[in-house]
């Protein structure tokens, strides 16, 4: 299998040679940061159609983490276009973090469509380092489809724990590596190098549940499913929440 992966990877990568050249020249990254929000805007519509019931289930107990004021303070890390806003409870105070500033105008559109929320601000930062967010200042942190693309999962989860109040919760929904010895795993391995370039650093073979298990939360509720998505490579999913 390993040799098959190597040979097919070589074929796929040579087809993608022009993209690698642009990447080498530094043009690709610039283009990708611009292009990705447009792609994500339409991807999100499909994703929310196919995963809406799972997201509703996941976020159904968010309000239980609201502080004494009754208002939930929520930080969304890697917010993208704001795909989760409609699943948040009324009155929820939302702050968003994303390293790509090109998402701002898409986010503003989603804010305008989400009158039930109290939007605070958009911070341009990577989740690995969010000094703009104070220690123990939020009830809930949310990441969906983010842990696949971050540089350092351990460091993000450390930052998440830092900004969460004690007893606060981290909600996640992520695509992950398929079980080894499945065909999906095989194609994930083959296509990963090109996929990474095409989809802004999204890594198909991340075993993100491991980082979550190691992050030292007091409780971890994690489900593993084959998501009902049309793109088979991203069907293996984990979702759930962890309590600080
Ligand atoms: C596939 S998109 C998902 C966006 C959104 N959460 C959703 O569910 O539609 C991945 C997002 O993670 C962001 N991202 C990439 N690296 C990141 C990092 N180190 N910290 C935080 N966000 C990051 C990207 O800019 C992008 O918005
Ligand atoms: C993708 O994730 C796998 C599993 O965590 C890792 O071994 C690999 O180095 C990652 N690839 C990149 C380019 O980050």
Short mmCIF file of C-alpha atoms and ligand atoms in Angstrom, two decimals:
data_model
loop_
_atom_site.label_atom_id
_atom_site.label_comp_id
_atom_site.label_asym_id
_atom_site.label_seq_id
_atom_site.Cartn_x
_atom_site.Cartn_y
_atom_site.Cartn_z
CA UNK A 1 0.00 0.00 0.00
CA UNK A 2 2.79 2.43 0.96
CA UNK A 3 4.49 2.09 -2.41
CA UNK A 4 1.14 2.60 -4.17
CA UNK A 5 0.64 5.78 -2.18
CA UNK A 6 4.08 7.04 -3.21
CA UNK A 7 3.62 6.33 -6.91
CA UNK A 8 0.15 7.87 -7.09
CA UNK A 9 1.32 10.86 -5.07
CA UNK A 10 4.07 11.41 -7.61
CA UNK A 11 1.53 11.32 -10.44
CA UNK A 12 -0.84 13.72 -8.69
CA UNK A 13 1.96 16.09 -7.69
CA UNK A 14 3.36 16.23 -11.20
CA UNK A 15 -0.08 17.14 -12.51
CA UNK A 16 -0.11 19.89 -9.92
CA UNK A 17 3.35 21.15 -10.90
CA UNK A 18 2.20 24.63 -12.02
CA UNK A 19 0.61 25.10 -8.60
CA UNK A 20 3.86 24.12 -6.88
CA UNK A 21 5.73 26.57 -9.07
CA UNK A 22 3.40 29.40 -8.08
CA UNK A 23 3.80 28.32 -4.46
CA UNK A 24 7.58 28.44 -4.82
CA UNK A 25 7.32 31.96 -6.23
CA UNK A 26 5.16 32.98 -3.26
CA UNK A 27 2.16 33.84 -5.43
CA UNK A 28 0.05 30.85 -4.48
CA UNK A 29 -0.28 31.70 -0.81
CA UNK A 30 -1.46 35.22 -1.59
CA UNK A 31 -3.97 33.92 -4.13
CA UNK A 32 -5.17 31.18 -1.78
CA UNK A 33 -5.87 33.59 1.09
CA UNK A 34 -8.00 35.68 -1.30
CA UNK A 35 -9.71 32.75 -2.99
CA UNK A 36 -10.45 30.64 0.06
CA UNK A 37 -13.20 32.82 1.59
CA UNK A 38 -15.16 32.72 -1.70
CA UNK A 39 -14.81 28.96 -1.84
CA UNK A 40 -15.74 28.59 1.81
CA UNK A 41 -18.84 30.72 1.45
CA UNK A 42 -20.40 28.24 -0.97
CA UNK A 43 -18.92 25.17 0.71
CA UNK A 44 -20.50 26.25 4.00
CA UNK A 45 -23.99 26.32 2.50
CA UNK A 46 -23.66 22.69 1.39
CA UNK A 47 -21.93 21.63 4.60
CA UNK A 48 -24.64 23.17 6.75
CA UNK A 49 -27.33 21.49 4.65
CA UNK A 50 -25.69 18.09 5.06
CA UNK A 51 -24.54 18.55 8.67
CA UNK A 52 -27.26 20.87 10.01
CA UNK A 53 -28.88 18.24 12.20
CA UNK A 54 -25.49 17.26 13.71
CA UNK A 55 -24.64 20.90 14.37
CA UNK A 56 -28.03 21.48 16.01
CA UNK A 57 -27.44 18.41 18.19
CA UNK A 58 -23.90 19.53 19.06
CA UNK A 59 -24.85 23.08 19.99
CA UNK A 60 -28.15 22.21 21.71
CA UNK A 61 -26.72 22.55 25.25
CA UNK A 62 -24.57 25.66 24.67
CA UNK A 63 -26.78 27.84 26.87
CA UNK A 64 -26.04 25.63 29.90
CA UNK A 65 -22.58 27.19 29.99
CA UNK A 66 -23.85 30.77 30.28
CA UNK A 67 -22.49 32.69 33.27
CA UNK A 68 -24.60 34.24 36.04
CA UNK A 69 -25.75 37.09 33.76
CA UNK A 70 -27.52 34.48 31.63
CA UNK A 71 -25.63 35.69 28.56
CA UNK A 72 -23.31 33.22 26.95
CA UNK A 73 -19.91 34.63 26.02
CA UNK A 74 -18.55 32.69 23.08
CA UNK A 75 -15.26 32.81 21.20
CA UNK A 76 -15.15 31.28 17.74
CA UNK A 77 -11.61 30.40 16.64
CA UNK A 78 -11.03 30.06 12.88
CA UNK A 79 -14.46 31.57 12.31
CA UNK A 80 -14.19 31.77 8.51
CA UNK A 81 -17.42 33.22 7.11
CA UNK A 82 -19.41 32.71 10.33
CA UNK A 83 -20.97 29.37 9.40
CA UNK A 84 -22.14 28.57 12.94
CA UNK A 85 -23.89 31.81 13.90
CA UNK A 86 -27.38 30.51 13.25
CA UNK A 87 -26.84 27.66 15.70
CA UNK A 88 -26.00 29.95 18.64
CA UNK A 89 -28.64 30.84 21.26
CA UNK A 90 -30.30 34.29 21.28
CA UNK A 91 -28.39 36.99 23.16
CA UNK A 92 -25.10 35.11 22.81
CA UNK A 93 -22.08 37.46 22.82
CA UNK A 94 -19.74 36.40 20.02
CA UNK A 95 -16.09 37.26 19.42
CA UNK A 96 -14.36 35.86 16.34
CA UNK A 97 -10.73 35.05 15.64
CA UNK A 98 -9.22 34.16 12.28
CA UNK A 99 -5.71 34.70 10.88
CA UNK A 100 -7.05 35.52 7.40
CA UNK A 101 -8.25 39.16 7.30
CA UNK A 102 -10.04 38.54 3.99
CA UNK A 103 -12.87 36.87 5.91
CA UNK A 104 -13.95 40.13 7.51
CA UNK A 105 -16.39 41.23 4.82
CA UNK A 106 -17.99 37.77 4.72
CA UNK A 107 -18.23 37.75 8.49
CA UNK A 108 -19.92 41.15 8.50
CA UNK A 109 -22.57 39.78 6.14
CA UNK A 110 -23.22 36.85 8.47
CA UNK A 111 -23.42 39.20 11.45
CA UNK A 112 -26.04 41.27 9.61
CA UNK A 113 -28.09 38.11 9.06
CA UNK A 114 -27.79 37.07 12.73
CA UNK A 115 -29.84 39.66 14.59
CA UNK A 116 -30.27 37.25 17.51
CA UNK A 117 -26.58 37.57 18.42
CA UNK A 118 -24.59 40.31 20.07
CA UNK A 119 -21.45 40.52 17.96
CA UNK A 120 -18.44 41.94 19.80
CA UNK A 121 -15.47 41.98 17.44
CA UNK A 122 -13.29 40.27 14.89
CA UNK A 123 -9.67 39.66 15.90
CA UNK A 124 -7.12 38.85 13.21
CA UNK A 125 -4.92 36.27 14.92
CA UNK A 126 -3.94 32.62 14.80
CA UNK A 127 -5.48 30.43 17.47
CA UNK A 128 -2.01 29.49 18.69
CA UNK A 129 -1.55 33.01 20.04
CA UNK A 130 -4.55 35.17 20.99
CA UNK A 131 -3.18 37.70 23.51
CA UNK A 132 -6.16 39.96 22.64
CA UNK A 133 -8.41 37.54 24.56
CA UNK A 134 -8.01 37.65 28.35
CA UNK A 135 -7.43 34.61 30.60
CA UNK A 136 -10.61 32.90 31.81
CA UNK A 137 -12.80 35.40 29.94
CA UNK A 138 -15.17 33.21 27.89
CA UNK A 139 -17.79 30.54 28.67
CA UNK A 140 -17.41 28.65 25.43
CA UNK A 141 -14.88 28.31 22.59
CA UNK A 142 -15.95 26.85 19.23
CA UNK A 143 -13.82 25.38 16.42
CA UNK A 144 -15.37 23.73 13.39
CA UNK A 145 -13.15 22.45 10.57
CA UNK A 146 -10.19 24.31 12.03
CA UNK A 147 -7.95 21.76 13.75
CA UNK A 148 -7.19 20.25 10.32
CA UNK A 149 -5.48 23.46 9.16
CA UNK A 150 -3.71 24.84 12.22
CA UNK A 151 0.07 24.75 12.59
CA UNK A 152 0.10 23.43 16.14
CA UNK A 153 -2.91 21.67 17.65
CA UNK A 154 -1.37 21.36 21.12
CA UNK A 155 -0.68 25.07 21.29
CA UNK A 156 -4.19 26.04 20.12
CA UNK A 157 -5.73 23.79 22.76
CA UNK A 158 -3.48 25.37 25.41
CA UNK A 159 -4.73 28.81 24.33
CA UNK A 160 -8.32 27.56 24.37
CA UNK A 161 -7.85 26.38 27.97
CA UNK A 162 -6.27 29.68 28.91
CA UNK A 163 -9.18 31.84 27.66
CA UNK A 164 -11.93 29.52 28.97
CA UNK A 165 -13.29 30.18 32.45
CA UNK A 166 -13.07 27.16 34.81
CA UNK A 167 -16.02 24.92 33.92
CA UNK A 168 -16.26 26.46 30.43
CA UNK A 169 -16.49 24.26 27.35
CA UNK A 170 -14.71 23.75 24.05
CA UNK A 171 -16.99 22.64 21.19
CA UNK A 172 -15.55 21.03 18.07
CA UNK A 173 -16.62 19.43 14.79
CA UNK A 174 -13.70 18.31 12.64
CA UNK A 175 -12.91 16.03 9.75
CA UNK A 176 -10.09 13.63 10.60
CA UNK A 177 -7.92 10.82 9.24
CA UNK A 178 -9.89 7.74 8.19
CA UNK A 179 -9.24 4.40 9.83
CA UNK A 180 -6.03 2.87 8.52
CA UNK A 181 -6.41 0.13 5.89
CA UNK A 182 -9.54 1.71 4.42
CA UNK A 183 -9.71 3.07 0.88
CA UNK A 184 -10.57 6.53 2.19
CA UNK A 185 -7.34 6.48 4.20
CA UNK A 186 -5.42 5.42 1.09
CA UNK A 187 -6.78 8.32 -1.00
CA UNK A 188 -6.32 10.75 1.87
CA UNK A 189 -2.62 9.85 1.85
CA UNK A 190 -2.33 10.14 -1.93
CA UNK A 191 -4.11 13.46 -2.31
CA UNK A 192 -2.97 15.16 0.90
CA UNK A 193 0.02 17.13 -0.52
CA UNK A 194 -2.11 18.71 -3.24
CA UNK A 195 -5.15 19.10 -0.98
CA UNK A 196 -2.97 21.07 1.47
CA UNK A 197 -2.14 23.59 -1.23
CA UNK A 198 -5.62 23.78 -2.70
CA UNK A 199 -7.47 24.23 0.58
CA UNK A 200 -5.29 26.61 2.53
CA UNK A 201 -3.32 24.13 4.63
CA UNK A 202 -6.15 21.67 5.30
CA UNK A 203 -4.51 18.36 6.26
CA UNK A 204 -6.64 15.27 5.50
CA UNK A 205 -4.67 12.89 7.70
CA UNK A 206 -4.76 14.61 11.07
CA UNK A 207 -5.71 12.41 14.02
CA UNK A 208 -7.13 15.35 15.94
CA UNK A 209 -8.82 13.25 18.62
CA UNK A 210 -5.35 12.46 19.99
CA UNK A 211 -4.56 16.11 20.70
CA UNK A 212 -7.97 16.52 22.35
CA UNK A 213 -7.40 13.48 24.56
CA UNK A 214 -4.00 14.83 25.61
CA UNK A 215 -5.12 18.43 26.24
CA UNK A 216 -5.99 17.85 29.90
CA UNK A 217 -9.70 18.73 29.88
CA UNK A 218 -11.64 17.46 32.92
CA UNK A 219 -14.27 15.82 30.69
CA UNK A 220 -14.28 14.95 27.00
CA UNK A 221 -17.40 13.94 25.10
CA UNK A 222 -16.32 12.82 21.65
CA UNK A 223 -18.32 11.14 18.90
CA UNK A 224 -16.81 9.54 15.80
CA UNK A 225 -18.99 9.36 12.71
CA UNK A 226 -18.96 8.98 8.97
CA UNK A 227 -20.50 12.34 8.13
CA UNK A 228 -23.23 12.34 5.45
CA UNK A 229 -21.13 14.51 3.11
CA UNK A 230 -20.77 14.17 -0.65
CA UNK A 231 -16.98 14.56 -0.43
CA UNK A 232 -15.90 11.11 0.77
CA UNK A 233 -12.39 12.18 1.80
CA UNK A 234 -13.75 14.38 4.57
CA UNK A 235 -16.47 12.02 5.78
CA UNK A 236 -14.57 10.71 8.83
CA UNK A 237 -15.53 13.22 11.50
CA UNK A 238 -15.28 13.81 15.21
CA UNK A 239 -17.54 16.17 17.13
CA UNK A 240 -18.39 16.90 20.72
CA UNK A 241 -17.25 19.10 23.57
CA UNK A 242 -14.66 19.17 26.32
CA UNK A 243 -14.94 20.86 29.70
CA UNK A 244 -12.10 22.79 31.31
C1 LIG B 1 -12.10 25.12 6.59
S1 LIG B 1 -12.13 26.71 7.29
C2 LIG B 1 -13.50 26.58 8.44
C3 LIG B 1 -14.16 27.88 8.77
C4 LIG B 1 -15.35 27.84 9.72
N1 LIG B 1 -14.95 27.49 11.06
C5 LIG B 1 -16.42 26.89 9.22
O1 LIG B 1 -16.76 25.94 9.94
O2 LIG B 1 -16.94 27.11 8.13
C6 LIG B 1 -10.70 26.80 8.29
C7 LIG B 1 -10.54 28.14 8.97
O3 LIG B 1 -9.47 28.08 9.91
C8 LIG B 1 -8.71 29.26 9.78
N2 LIG B 1 -7.36 28.99 10.29
C9 LIG B 1 -6.28 28.51 9.63
N3 LIG B 1 -5.23 28.43 10.44
C10 LIG B 1 -5.65 28.85 11.66
C11 LIG B 1 -5.01 29.02 12.93
N4 LIG B 1 -3.73 28.71 13.12
N5 LIG B 1 -5.75 29.50 13.95
C12 LIG B 1 -7.05 29.81 13.79
N6 LIG B 1 -7.69 29.68 12.62
C13 LIG B 1 -7.01 29.20 11.58
C14 LIG B 1 -8.78 29.58 8.30
O4 LIG B 1 -8.43 30.94 8.03
C15 LIG B 1 -10.23 29.27 8.00
O5 LIG B 1 -11.06 30.34 8.30
C1 LIG B 2 -0.53 16.16 8.26
O1 LIG B 2 -0.89 15.46 9.44
C2 LIG B 2 -0.14 14.28 9.65
C3 LIG B 2 -0.73 13.57 10.87
O2 LIG B 2 -0.78 14.44 11.97
C4 LIG B 2 1.32 14.65 9.83
O3 LIG B 2 2.09 13.47 10.00
C5 LIG B 2 1.81 15.42 8.61
O4 LIG B 2 3.14 15.85 8.82
C6 LIG B 2 0.92 16.60 8.35
N1 LIG B 2 1.33 17.26 7.13
C7 LIG B 2 1.66 18.55 7.07
C8 LIG B 2 2.15 19.06 5.76
O5 LIG B 2 1.57 19.30 8.03
#
